[in-house]
Each structure stands twice: as C-alpha cells, then as structure tokens.
Short mmCIF file of C-alpha atoms and ligand atoms in Angstrom, two decimals:
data_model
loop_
_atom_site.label_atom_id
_atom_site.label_comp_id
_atom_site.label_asym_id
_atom_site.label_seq_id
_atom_site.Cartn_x
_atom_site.Cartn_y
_atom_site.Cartn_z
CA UNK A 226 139.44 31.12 89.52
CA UNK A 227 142.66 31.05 91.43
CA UNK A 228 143.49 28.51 94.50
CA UNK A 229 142.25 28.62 98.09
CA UNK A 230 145.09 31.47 99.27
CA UNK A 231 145.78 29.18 102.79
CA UNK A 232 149.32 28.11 101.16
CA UNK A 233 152.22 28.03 104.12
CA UNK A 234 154.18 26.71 101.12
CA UNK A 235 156.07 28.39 98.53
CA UNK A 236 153.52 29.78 95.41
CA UNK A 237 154.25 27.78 92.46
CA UNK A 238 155.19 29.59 89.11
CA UNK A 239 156.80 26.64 86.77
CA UNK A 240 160.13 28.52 85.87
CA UNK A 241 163.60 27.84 84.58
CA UNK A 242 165.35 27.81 87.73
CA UNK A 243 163.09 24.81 88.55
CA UNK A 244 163.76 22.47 86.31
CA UNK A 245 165.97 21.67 83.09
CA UNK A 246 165.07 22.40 79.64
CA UNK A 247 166.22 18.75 78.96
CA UNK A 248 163.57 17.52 81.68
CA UNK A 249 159.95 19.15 79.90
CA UNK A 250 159.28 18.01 76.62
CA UNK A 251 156.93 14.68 76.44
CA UNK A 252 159.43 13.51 73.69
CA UNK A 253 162.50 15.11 74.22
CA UNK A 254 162.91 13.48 77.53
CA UNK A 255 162.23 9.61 78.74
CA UNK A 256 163.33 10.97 82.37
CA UNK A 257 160.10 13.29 82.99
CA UNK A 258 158.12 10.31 83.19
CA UNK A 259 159.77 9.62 86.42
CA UNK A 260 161.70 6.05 86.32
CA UNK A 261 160.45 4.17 83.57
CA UNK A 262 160.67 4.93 80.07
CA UNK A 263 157.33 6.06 78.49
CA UNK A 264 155.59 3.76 76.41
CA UNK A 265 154.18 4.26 73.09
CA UNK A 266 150.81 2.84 72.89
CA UNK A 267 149.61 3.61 69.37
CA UNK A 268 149.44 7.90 69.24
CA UNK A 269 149.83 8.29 72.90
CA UNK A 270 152.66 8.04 75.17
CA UNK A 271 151.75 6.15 78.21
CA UNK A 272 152.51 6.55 82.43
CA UNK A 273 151.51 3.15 83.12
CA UNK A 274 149.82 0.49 80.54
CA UNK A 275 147.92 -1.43 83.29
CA UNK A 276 145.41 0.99 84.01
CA UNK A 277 145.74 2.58 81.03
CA UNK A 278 147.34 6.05 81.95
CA UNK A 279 148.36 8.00 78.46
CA UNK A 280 148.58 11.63 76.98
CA UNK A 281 149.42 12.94 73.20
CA UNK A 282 152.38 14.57 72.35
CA UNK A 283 151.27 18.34 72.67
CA UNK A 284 151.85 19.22 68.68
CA UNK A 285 149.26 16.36 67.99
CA UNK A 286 146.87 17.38 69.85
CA UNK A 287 146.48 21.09 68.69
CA UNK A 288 146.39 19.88 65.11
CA UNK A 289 142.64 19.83 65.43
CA UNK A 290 139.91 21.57 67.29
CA UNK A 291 138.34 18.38 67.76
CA UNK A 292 140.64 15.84 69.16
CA UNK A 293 140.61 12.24 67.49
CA UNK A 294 139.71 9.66 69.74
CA UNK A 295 143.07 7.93 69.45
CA UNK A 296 144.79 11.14 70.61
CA UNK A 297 142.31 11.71 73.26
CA UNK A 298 144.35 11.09 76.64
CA UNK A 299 143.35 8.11 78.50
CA UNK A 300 142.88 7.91 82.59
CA UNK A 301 142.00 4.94 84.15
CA UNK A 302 142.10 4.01 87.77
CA UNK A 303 141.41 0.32 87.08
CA UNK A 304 141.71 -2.04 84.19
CA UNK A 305 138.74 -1.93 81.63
CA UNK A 306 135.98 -3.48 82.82
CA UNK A 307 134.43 -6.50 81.45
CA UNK A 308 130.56 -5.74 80.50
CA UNK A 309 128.13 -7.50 78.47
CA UNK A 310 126.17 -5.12 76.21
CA UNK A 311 122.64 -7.13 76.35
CA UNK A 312 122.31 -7.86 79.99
CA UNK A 313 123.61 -4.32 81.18
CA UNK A 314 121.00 -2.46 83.11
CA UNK A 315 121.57 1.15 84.19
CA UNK A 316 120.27 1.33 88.31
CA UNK A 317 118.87 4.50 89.32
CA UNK A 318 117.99 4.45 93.25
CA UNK A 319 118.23 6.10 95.99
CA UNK A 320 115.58 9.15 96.79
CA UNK A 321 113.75 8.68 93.97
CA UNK A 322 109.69 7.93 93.76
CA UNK A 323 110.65 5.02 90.92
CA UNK A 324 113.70 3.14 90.70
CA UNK A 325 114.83 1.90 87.21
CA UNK A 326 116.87 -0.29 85.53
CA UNK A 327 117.54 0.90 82.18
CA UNK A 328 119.03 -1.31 79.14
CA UNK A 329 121.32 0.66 76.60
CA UNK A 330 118.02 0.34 74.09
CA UNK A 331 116.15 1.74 76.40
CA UNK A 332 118.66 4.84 77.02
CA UNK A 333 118.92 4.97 73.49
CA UNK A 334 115.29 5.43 73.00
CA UNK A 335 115.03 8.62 75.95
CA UNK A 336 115.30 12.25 74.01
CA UNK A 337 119.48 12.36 72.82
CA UNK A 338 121.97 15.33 72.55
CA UNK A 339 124.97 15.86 70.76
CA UNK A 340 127.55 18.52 72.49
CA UNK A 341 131.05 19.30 72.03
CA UNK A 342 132.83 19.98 75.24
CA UNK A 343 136.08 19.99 76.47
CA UNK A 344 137.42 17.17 78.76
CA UNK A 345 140.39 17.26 81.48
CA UNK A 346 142.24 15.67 84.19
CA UNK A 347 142.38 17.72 87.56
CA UNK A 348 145.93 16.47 87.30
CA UNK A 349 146.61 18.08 83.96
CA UNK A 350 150.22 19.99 84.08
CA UNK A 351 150.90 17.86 87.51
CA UNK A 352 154.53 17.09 86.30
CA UNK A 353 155.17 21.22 86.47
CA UNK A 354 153.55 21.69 90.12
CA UNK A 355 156.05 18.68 91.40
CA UNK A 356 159.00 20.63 91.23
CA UNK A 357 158.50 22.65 94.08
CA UNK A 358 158.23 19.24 96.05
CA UNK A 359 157.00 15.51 94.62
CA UNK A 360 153.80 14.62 93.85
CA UNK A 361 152.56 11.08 93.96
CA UNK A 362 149.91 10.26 90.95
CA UNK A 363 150.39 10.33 87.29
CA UNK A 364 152.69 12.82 86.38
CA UNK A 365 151.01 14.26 83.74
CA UNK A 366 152.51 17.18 81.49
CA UNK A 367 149.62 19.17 79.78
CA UNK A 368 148.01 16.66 77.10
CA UNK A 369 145.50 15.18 79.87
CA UNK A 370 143.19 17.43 78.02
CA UNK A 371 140.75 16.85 74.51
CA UNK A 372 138.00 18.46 73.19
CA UNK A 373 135.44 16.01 71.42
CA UNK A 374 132.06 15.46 70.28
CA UNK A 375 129.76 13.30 73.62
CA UNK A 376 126.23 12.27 72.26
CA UNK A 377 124.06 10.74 74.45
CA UNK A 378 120.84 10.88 76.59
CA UNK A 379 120.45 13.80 79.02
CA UNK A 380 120.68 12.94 82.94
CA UNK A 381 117.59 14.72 83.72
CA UNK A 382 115.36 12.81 81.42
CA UNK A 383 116.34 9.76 83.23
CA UNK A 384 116.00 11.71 86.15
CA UNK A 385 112.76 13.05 85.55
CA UNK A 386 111.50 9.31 84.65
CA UNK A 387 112.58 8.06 88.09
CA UNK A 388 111.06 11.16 89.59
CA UNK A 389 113.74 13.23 91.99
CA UNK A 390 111.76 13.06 95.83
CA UNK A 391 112.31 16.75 96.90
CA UNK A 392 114.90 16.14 99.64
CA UNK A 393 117.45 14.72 97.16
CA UNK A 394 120.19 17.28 95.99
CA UNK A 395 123.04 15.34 94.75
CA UNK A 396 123.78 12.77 92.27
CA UNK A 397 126.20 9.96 92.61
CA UNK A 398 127.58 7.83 89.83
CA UNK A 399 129.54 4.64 90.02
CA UNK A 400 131.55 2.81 87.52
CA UNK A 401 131.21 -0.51 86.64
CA UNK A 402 135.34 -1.09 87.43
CA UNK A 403 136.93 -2.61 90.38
CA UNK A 404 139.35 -0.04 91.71
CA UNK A 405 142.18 -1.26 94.66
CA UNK A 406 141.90 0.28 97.56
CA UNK A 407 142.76 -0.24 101.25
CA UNK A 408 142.99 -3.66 101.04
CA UNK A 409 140.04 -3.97 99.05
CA UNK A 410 138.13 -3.07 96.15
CA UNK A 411 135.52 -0.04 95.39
CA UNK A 412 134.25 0.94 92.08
CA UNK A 413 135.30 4.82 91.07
CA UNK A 414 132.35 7.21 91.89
CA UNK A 415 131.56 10.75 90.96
CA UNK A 416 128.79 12.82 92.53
CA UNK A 417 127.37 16.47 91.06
CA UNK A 418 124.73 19.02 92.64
CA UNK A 419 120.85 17.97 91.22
CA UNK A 420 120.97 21.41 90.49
CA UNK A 421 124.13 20.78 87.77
CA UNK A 422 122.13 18.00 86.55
CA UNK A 423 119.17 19.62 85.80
CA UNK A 424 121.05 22.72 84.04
CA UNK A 425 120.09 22.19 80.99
CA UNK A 426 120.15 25.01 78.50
CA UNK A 427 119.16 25.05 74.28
CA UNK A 428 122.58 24.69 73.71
CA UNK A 429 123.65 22.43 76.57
CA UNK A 430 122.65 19.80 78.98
CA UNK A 431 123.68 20.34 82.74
CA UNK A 432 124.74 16.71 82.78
CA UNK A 433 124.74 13.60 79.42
CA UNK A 434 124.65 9.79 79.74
CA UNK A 435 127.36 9.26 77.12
CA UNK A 436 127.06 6.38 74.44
CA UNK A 437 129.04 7.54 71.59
CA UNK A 438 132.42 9.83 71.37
CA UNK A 439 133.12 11.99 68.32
CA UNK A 440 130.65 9.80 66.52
CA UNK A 441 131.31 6.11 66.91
CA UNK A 442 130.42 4.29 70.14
CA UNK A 443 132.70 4.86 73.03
CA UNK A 444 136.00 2.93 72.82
CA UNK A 445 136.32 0.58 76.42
CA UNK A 446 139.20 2.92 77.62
CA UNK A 447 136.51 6.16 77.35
CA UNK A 448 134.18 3.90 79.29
CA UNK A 449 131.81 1.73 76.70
CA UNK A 450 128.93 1.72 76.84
CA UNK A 451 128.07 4.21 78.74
CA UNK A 452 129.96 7.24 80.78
CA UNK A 453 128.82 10.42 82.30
CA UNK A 454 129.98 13.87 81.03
CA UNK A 455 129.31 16.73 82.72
CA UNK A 456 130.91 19.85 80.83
CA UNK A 457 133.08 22.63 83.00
CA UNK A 458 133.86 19.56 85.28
CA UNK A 459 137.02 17.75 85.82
CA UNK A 460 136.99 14.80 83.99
CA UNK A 461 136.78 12.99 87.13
CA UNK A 462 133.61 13.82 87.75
CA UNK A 463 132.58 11.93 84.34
CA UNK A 464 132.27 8.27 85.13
CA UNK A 465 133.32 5.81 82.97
CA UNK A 466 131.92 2.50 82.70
CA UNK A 467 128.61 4.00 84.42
CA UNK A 468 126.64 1.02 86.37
CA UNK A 469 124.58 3.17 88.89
CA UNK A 470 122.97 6.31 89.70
CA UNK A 471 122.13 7.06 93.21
CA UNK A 472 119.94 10.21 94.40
CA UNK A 473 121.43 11.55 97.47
CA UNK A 474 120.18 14.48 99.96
CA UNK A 475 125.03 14.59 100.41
CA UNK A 476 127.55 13.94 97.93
CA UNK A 477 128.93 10.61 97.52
CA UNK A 478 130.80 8.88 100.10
CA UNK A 479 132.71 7.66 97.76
CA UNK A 480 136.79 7.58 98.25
CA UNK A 481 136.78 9.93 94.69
CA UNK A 482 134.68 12.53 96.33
CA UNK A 483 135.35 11.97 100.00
CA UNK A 484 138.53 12.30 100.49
CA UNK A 485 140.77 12.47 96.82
CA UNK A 486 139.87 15.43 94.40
CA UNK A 487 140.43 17.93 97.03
CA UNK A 488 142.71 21.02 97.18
CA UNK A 489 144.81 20.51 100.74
CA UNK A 490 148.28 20.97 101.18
CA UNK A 491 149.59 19.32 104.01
CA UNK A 492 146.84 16.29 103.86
CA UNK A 493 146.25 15.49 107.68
CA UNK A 494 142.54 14.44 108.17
CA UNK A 495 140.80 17.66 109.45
CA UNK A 496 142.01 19.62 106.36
CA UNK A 497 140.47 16.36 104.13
CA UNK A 498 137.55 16.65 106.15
CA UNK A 499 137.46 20.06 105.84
CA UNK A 500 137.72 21.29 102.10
CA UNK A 501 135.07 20.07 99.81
CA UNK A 502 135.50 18.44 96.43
CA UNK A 503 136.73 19.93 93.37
CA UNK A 504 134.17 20.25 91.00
CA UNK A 505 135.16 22.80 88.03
CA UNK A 506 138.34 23.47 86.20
CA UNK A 507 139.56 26.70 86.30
CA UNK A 508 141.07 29.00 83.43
CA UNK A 509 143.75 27.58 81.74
CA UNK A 510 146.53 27.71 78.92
CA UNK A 511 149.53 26.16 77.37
CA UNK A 512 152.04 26.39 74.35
CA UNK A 513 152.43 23.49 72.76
CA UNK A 514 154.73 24.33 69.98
CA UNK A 515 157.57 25.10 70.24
CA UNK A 516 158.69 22.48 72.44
CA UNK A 517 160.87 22.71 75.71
CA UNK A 518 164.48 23.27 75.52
CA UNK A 519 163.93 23.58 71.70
CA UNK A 520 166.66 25.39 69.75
CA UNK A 521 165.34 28.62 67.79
CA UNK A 522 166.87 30.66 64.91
CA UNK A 523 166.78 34.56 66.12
CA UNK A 524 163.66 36.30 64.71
CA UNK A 525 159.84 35.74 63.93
CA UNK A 526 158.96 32.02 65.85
CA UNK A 527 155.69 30.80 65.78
CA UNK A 528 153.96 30.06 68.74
CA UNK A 529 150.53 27.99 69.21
CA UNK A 530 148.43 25.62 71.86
CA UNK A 531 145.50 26.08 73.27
CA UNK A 532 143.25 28.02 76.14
CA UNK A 533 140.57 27.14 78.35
CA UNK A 534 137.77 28.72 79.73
CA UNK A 535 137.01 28.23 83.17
CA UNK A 536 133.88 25.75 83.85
CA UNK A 537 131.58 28.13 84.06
CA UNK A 538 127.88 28.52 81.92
CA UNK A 539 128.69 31.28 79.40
CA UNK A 540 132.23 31.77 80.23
CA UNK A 541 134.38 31.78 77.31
CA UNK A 542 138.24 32.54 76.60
CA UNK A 543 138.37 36.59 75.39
CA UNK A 544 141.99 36.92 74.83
CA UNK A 545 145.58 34.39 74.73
CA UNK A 546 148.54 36.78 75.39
CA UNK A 547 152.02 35.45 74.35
CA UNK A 548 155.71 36.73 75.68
CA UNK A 549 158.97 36.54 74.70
CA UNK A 550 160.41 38.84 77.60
CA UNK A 551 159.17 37.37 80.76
CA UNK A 552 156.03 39.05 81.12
CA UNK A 553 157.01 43.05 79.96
CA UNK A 554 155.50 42.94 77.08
CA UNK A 555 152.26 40.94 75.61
CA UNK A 556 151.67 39.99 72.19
CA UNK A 557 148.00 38.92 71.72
CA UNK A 558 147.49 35.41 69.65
CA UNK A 559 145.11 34.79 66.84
CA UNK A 560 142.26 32.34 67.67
CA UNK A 561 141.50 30.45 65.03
CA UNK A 562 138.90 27.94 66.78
CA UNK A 563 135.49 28.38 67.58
CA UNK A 564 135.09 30.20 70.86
CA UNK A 565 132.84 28.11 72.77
CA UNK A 566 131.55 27.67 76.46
CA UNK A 567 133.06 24.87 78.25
CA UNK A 568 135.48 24.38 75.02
CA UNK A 569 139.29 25.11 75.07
CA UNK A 570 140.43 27.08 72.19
CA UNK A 571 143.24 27.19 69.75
CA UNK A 572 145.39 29.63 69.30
CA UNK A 573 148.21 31.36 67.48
CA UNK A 574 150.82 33.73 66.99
CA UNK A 575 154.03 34.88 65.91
CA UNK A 576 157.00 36.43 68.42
CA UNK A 577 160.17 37.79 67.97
CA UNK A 578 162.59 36.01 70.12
CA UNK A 579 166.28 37.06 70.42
CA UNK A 580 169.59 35.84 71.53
CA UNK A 581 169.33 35.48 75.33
CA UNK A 582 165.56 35.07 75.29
CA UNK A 583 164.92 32.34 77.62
CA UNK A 584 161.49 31.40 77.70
CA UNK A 585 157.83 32.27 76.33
CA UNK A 586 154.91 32.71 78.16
CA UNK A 587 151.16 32.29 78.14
CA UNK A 588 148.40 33.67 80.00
CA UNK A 589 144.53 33.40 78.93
CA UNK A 590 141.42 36.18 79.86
CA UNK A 591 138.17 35.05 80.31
CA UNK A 592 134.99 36.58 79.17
CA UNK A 593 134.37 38.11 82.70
CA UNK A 594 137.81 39.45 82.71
CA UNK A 595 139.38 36.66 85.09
CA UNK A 596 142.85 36.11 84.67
CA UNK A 597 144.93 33.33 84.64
CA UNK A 598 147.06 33.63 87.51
CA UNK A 599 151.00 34.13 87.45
CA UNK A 600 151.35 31.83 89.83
CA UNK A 601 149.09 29.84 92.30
CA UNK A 602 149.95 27.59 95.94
CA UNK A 603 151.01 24.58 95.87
CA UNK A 604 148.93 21.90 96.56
CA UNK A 605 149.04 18.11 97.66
CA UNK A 606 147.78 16.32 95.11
CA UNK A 607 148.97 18.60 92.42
CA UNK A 608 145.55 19.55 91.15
CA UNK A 609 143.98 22.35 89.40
CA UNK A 610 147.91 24.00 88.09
CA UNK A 611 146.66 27.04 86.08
CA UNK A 612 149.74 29.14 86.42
CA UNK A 613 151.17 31.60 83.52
CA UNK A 614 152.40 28.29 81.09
CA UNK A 615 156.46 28.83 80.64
CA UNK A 616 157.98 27.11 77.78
CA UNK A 617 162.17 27.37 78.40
CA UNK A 618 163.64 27.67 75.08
CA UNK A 619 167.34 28.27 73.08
CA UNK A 620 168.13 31.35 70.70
N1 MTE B 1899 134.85 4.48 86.18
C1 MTE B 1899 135.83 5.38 86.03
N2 MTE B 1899 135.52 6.58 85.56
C2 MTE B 1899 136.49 7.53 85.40
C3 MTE B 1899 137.83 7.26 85.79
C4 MTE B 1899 138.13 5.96 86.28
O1 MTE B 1899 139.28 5.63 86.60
N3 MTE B 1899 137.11 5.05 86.39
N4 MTE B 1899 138.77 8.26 85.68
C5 MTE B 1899 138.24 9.63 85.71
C6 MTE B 1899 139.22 10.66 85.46
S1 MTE B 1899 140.23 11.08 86.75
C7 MTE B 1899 139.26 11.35 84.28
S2 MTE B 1899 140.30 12.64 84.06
C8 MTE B 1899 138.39 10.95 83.15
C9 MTE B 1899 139.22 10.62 81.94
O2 MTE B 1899 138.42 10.23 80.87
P1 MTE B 1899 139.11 9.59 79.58
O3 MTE B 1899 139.96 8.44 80.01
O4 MTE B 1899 138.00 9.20 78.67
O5 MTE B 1899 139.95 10.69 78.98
O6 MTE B 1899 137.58 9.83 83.46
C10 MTE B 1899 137.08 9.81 84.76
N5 MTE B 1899 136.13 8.72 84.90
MO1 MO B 1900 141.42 12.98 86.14
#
C-alpha cells in the first residue's frame, strides 16, 4: 500500500542529508526525543510518563518473535483508568435487537481464542517523517511496534448474542479513560466495518475482546480488563480500557475516527472532512541492529530487525532485501521467524560494508508482490511512514 499520491509537498525518503547520525539512535541520542531527556521506565524509554507514552530500544525488541509484555511499547492518550473488576459491565447498544451488559465472567464464559498478531502505532517511525517539516504527537522512532499473544472472546459472539439489526454496519468502541479535549473530556473511541468484525476465519477472528496478553491478564497500561484487538489494524483502532460497544449504520463520531487518524497534509477542514479514517497498516520494515551513526570495522556486518506485512487476510512478508550501496545492489535476509498473516517477521543477514559506505537499507515484498515504497508524501500527522528504512552508519 503506498500513500494517497495528492502530496504538493516534498516525498519523504528518511536520508542522511536530513538529519545527523548523532540525532537517530533511541540511545545514542537524548536530543531525538525533542526537549526533554527520555525517561527510563523499567525496559522502555519513555516520551512522556503521564500518559504513559514509551517504546523499547530496537535491539530488545527483535530479541524475540514474541515481544515480552514489559518491552511491548506503551500508548496512552490518558492516564490509566480506574476500574473495578466486579462491578464492570461491558454495554453493547445501539442497532442491536438486545442490548447487554456483560460482566468479565460472563465474557469469560462466551467461546475464547488465542491469536498471535502483530500490534502498531499509526505513528510508528514519526520521528523520521518530521524532518522534512515538524510533526506535533509523540515522536516515535520505530519500536511503537510488538508482536504478542491476545486471548480473548471473539466480537461476533457478543455480537451475535445482542443480535446485529440489518441496517447496522459499523462498530464503535469506547474506552473507559477520560481523554482532554477542547476544553473538555471524551473517552478514546475506535470504530471498524461489521463486516471486519464478523471476519472470522479457522485461524483468525475478524475482531477479539481481549482479557489476557501473552498469557497473563492484561497489565492496566495494555488496557485491563478488557481491550479490543483487531489484527492488520493500527493499534488505534484497538481500544483499551473497553466500556462500550455501539452498533452503528456510520463510523464513530468519535474525535479518534472523525477527525485524527487521517492521512491529510495541509489539515484545513474540507480535506478532514474529506479523507476517511485509517484503518490498516501498510507494508513495513526496519533495521534495528546496527544502530544509527554506529561505527563499523570494514567487512562482513550483520544486519537484523524486522518486516511487516501489510494488514491484509493472507498477506504475508515474501522477501527482506538489505543494501550496503544505496539501493544498486540487494542482498536478500534470512527469516528466521514464523511467517505469519498479520505478524511482522524477523529477519537477518550479513553485508559487506566498506570504507565510505554510508548507510544500509531495507525494503520488504509482500506475498502479492507489493513493495515497500522508496519513498512516500508527507503527511500531517506523520502517519503510516513505510519508506525504504535507512540506517546512516561509519566504516
Ligand atoms: N482507551 C484507549 N485505547 C487506546 C489508546 C488510548 O489512548 N486509549 N491508544 C491507542 C493507540 S493510538 C495505540 S497505538 C494502541 C497501543 O496499545 P498498547 O499501549 O497496548 O501498545 O492502543 C490504542 N487504544
Ligand atoms: Mo497509535
């Protein structure tokens, strides 16, 4: 998937004229996280403490295939909310023949799933797509990203047991936190197609009411007790702290749907009006060792990170192509993950690098033969960057 092609802007390609060697790595340099010196909060490195904004350091986080939960990057829009296990009660309303209210036993009791699925920020790799110009929002490098294990009951059930009245066709969710905005306060809020939600396939559900993460019961910054996932989604689309369901014949009106979580690039209020939410995340990849700006001996380097498919059923990565000469020549990494729809992969390889090499380069392939694009527009918000991954390096 590449970006809406309406750019008046310059196309974005992160390169070295762009920005310092000094000024990439998450560790090598306080200054990328903008004024404030990141703060280490356990195994992340956090934006801001209060909400919770954090991402690993990228050699962490491709140590496994499965991301511990303390590596597992934290967004939050609002301080944890405070819930009470035995009085919460799931609403489902809206267009629905039966409305419910659902305790966590009662969830717990509808048919469960275990998947593994990849999670991450529209804003992932945000801090490369500023250079061209600023970006407001968290300036995340490229850990907002994590692949883990979601088990849970499947939307539809609880769909099915509320009974879906044939004019609804999308699903809002709404979080249980208190979010400031305009003055005032809204909860965050999601919304899929009913179609999405009632994907479900042998292997995986279109849509999961999330109780536990990687095995244990969700930790209150990954939304206890109970979160959406939707897999191929951005992770904003997965609701944390999940209070109510509505069935809707529109998408939510919700400020997270409305009007943020779109592509624009100038931002006045026709274009917001005009371009519809971001729902999948596209094909992406990233080196995560070496580092940027590190200092290599002449010879064989090893290279790894990982690779995304796009959000797609079926889609997975087919091929992670590594460079050491600015894109003449492609060297194709080993994966040594499982290859998995909706799962990022991990990948390896070694390159010879020489004096006067400069940088190395990824690119991913998709199943369908979609590329990762060299470069894409810039946009607004910084969403959805998915160009070639540079990593500016010393021989
Ligand atoms: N209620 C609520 N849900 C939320 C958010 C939030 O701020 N509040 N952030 C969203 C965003 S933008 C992302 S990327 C994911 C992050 O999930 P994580 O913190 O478990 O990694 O949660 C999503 N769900
Ligand atoms: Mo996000």
């Amino acid at each position: 998937m590449t970006l809406p092609a309406h750019s008046r802007r310059s196309f974005l390609e992160t390169s070295l004229a762009a920005g310092t060697a000094a000024g990439l790595g998450l560790f090598s340099s306080p200054m990328s996280f903008g004024q404030e010196a990141p703060q280490v909060v356990g195994r992340l490195m956090a934006h801001t403490t209060v909400p919770m904004n954090a991402e690993p350091a990228l050699k962490d986080l491709i140590e496994s295939w499965m991301t511990p939960t303390d590596l597992f990057y934290i967004r939050s829009h609002a301080p944890v909310p405070k819930i009470d296990a035995k009085s919460f009660r799931l609403k489902v309303e809206g267009m629905v023949e039966q409305p419910l209210e659902l305790s966590l036993e009662e969830i717990a009791n509808l048919p469960q799933r275990e998947v593994v699925a990849t999670m991450t920020c529209a804003g992932n790799r945000r801090y490369e797509h500023s250079r061209v110009s600023p970006i407001k929002g968290v300036p995340w490098q490229e850990g907002a990203i994590g692949n883990a294990k979601w088990s849970g009951a499947i939307l539809s059930s609880i769909l099915k047991k509320a009974g879906v009245r044939p004019e609804a066709s999308h699903v809002w969710f709404d979080g249980l936190d208190v979010v400031p905005h305009n003055e005032s306060t809204i909860p965050f809020g999601a919304s899929i197609p009913l179609r999405k939600a009632m994907d479900d396939t042998a292997e995986m559900p279109g849509s999961l009411l999330c109780t536990k993460m990687n095995g244990e019961a969700l930790k209150p910054d990954h939304g206890w007790p109970l979160r959406t996932v939707v897999p191929g989604y951005i992770g904003a689309r997965s609701v944390k702290w999940l209070g109510k369901i509505t069935l809707s014949d529109r998408p939510s009106p919700n400020h997270y749907v409305a009007t943020a979580y779109k592509v624009v690039e100038e931002g006045h209020d026709l274009e917001w009006d005009e371009e519809g939410p971001i729902y999948r995340y596209p094909i992406n990849s990233v080196i995560c060792n070496p580092s940027p700006g590190e200092a290599l001996n002449a010879g064989k380097v090893t290279v790894a990170g990982y690779a995304l498919p796009p959000g797609y059923p079926g889609v997975t990565i087919r091929a992670v192509q590594v460079s050491a000469d600015g894109g003449k020549t492609w060297k194709r990494a080993r994966v040594s993950s499982p290859v998995n729809q909706y799962c990022w992969v991990l990948w390896s390889t070694t390159i010879d690098v020489k004096s006067g090499t400069e940088e190395i380069i990824v690119r991913a392939i998709d199943s369908e033969g979609d590329r990762q694009p060299r470069r894409v527009d810039w946009n607004l918000k910084g969403y959805l960057f998915n160009a070639w991954h540079r990593v500016p390096v010393k021989v």
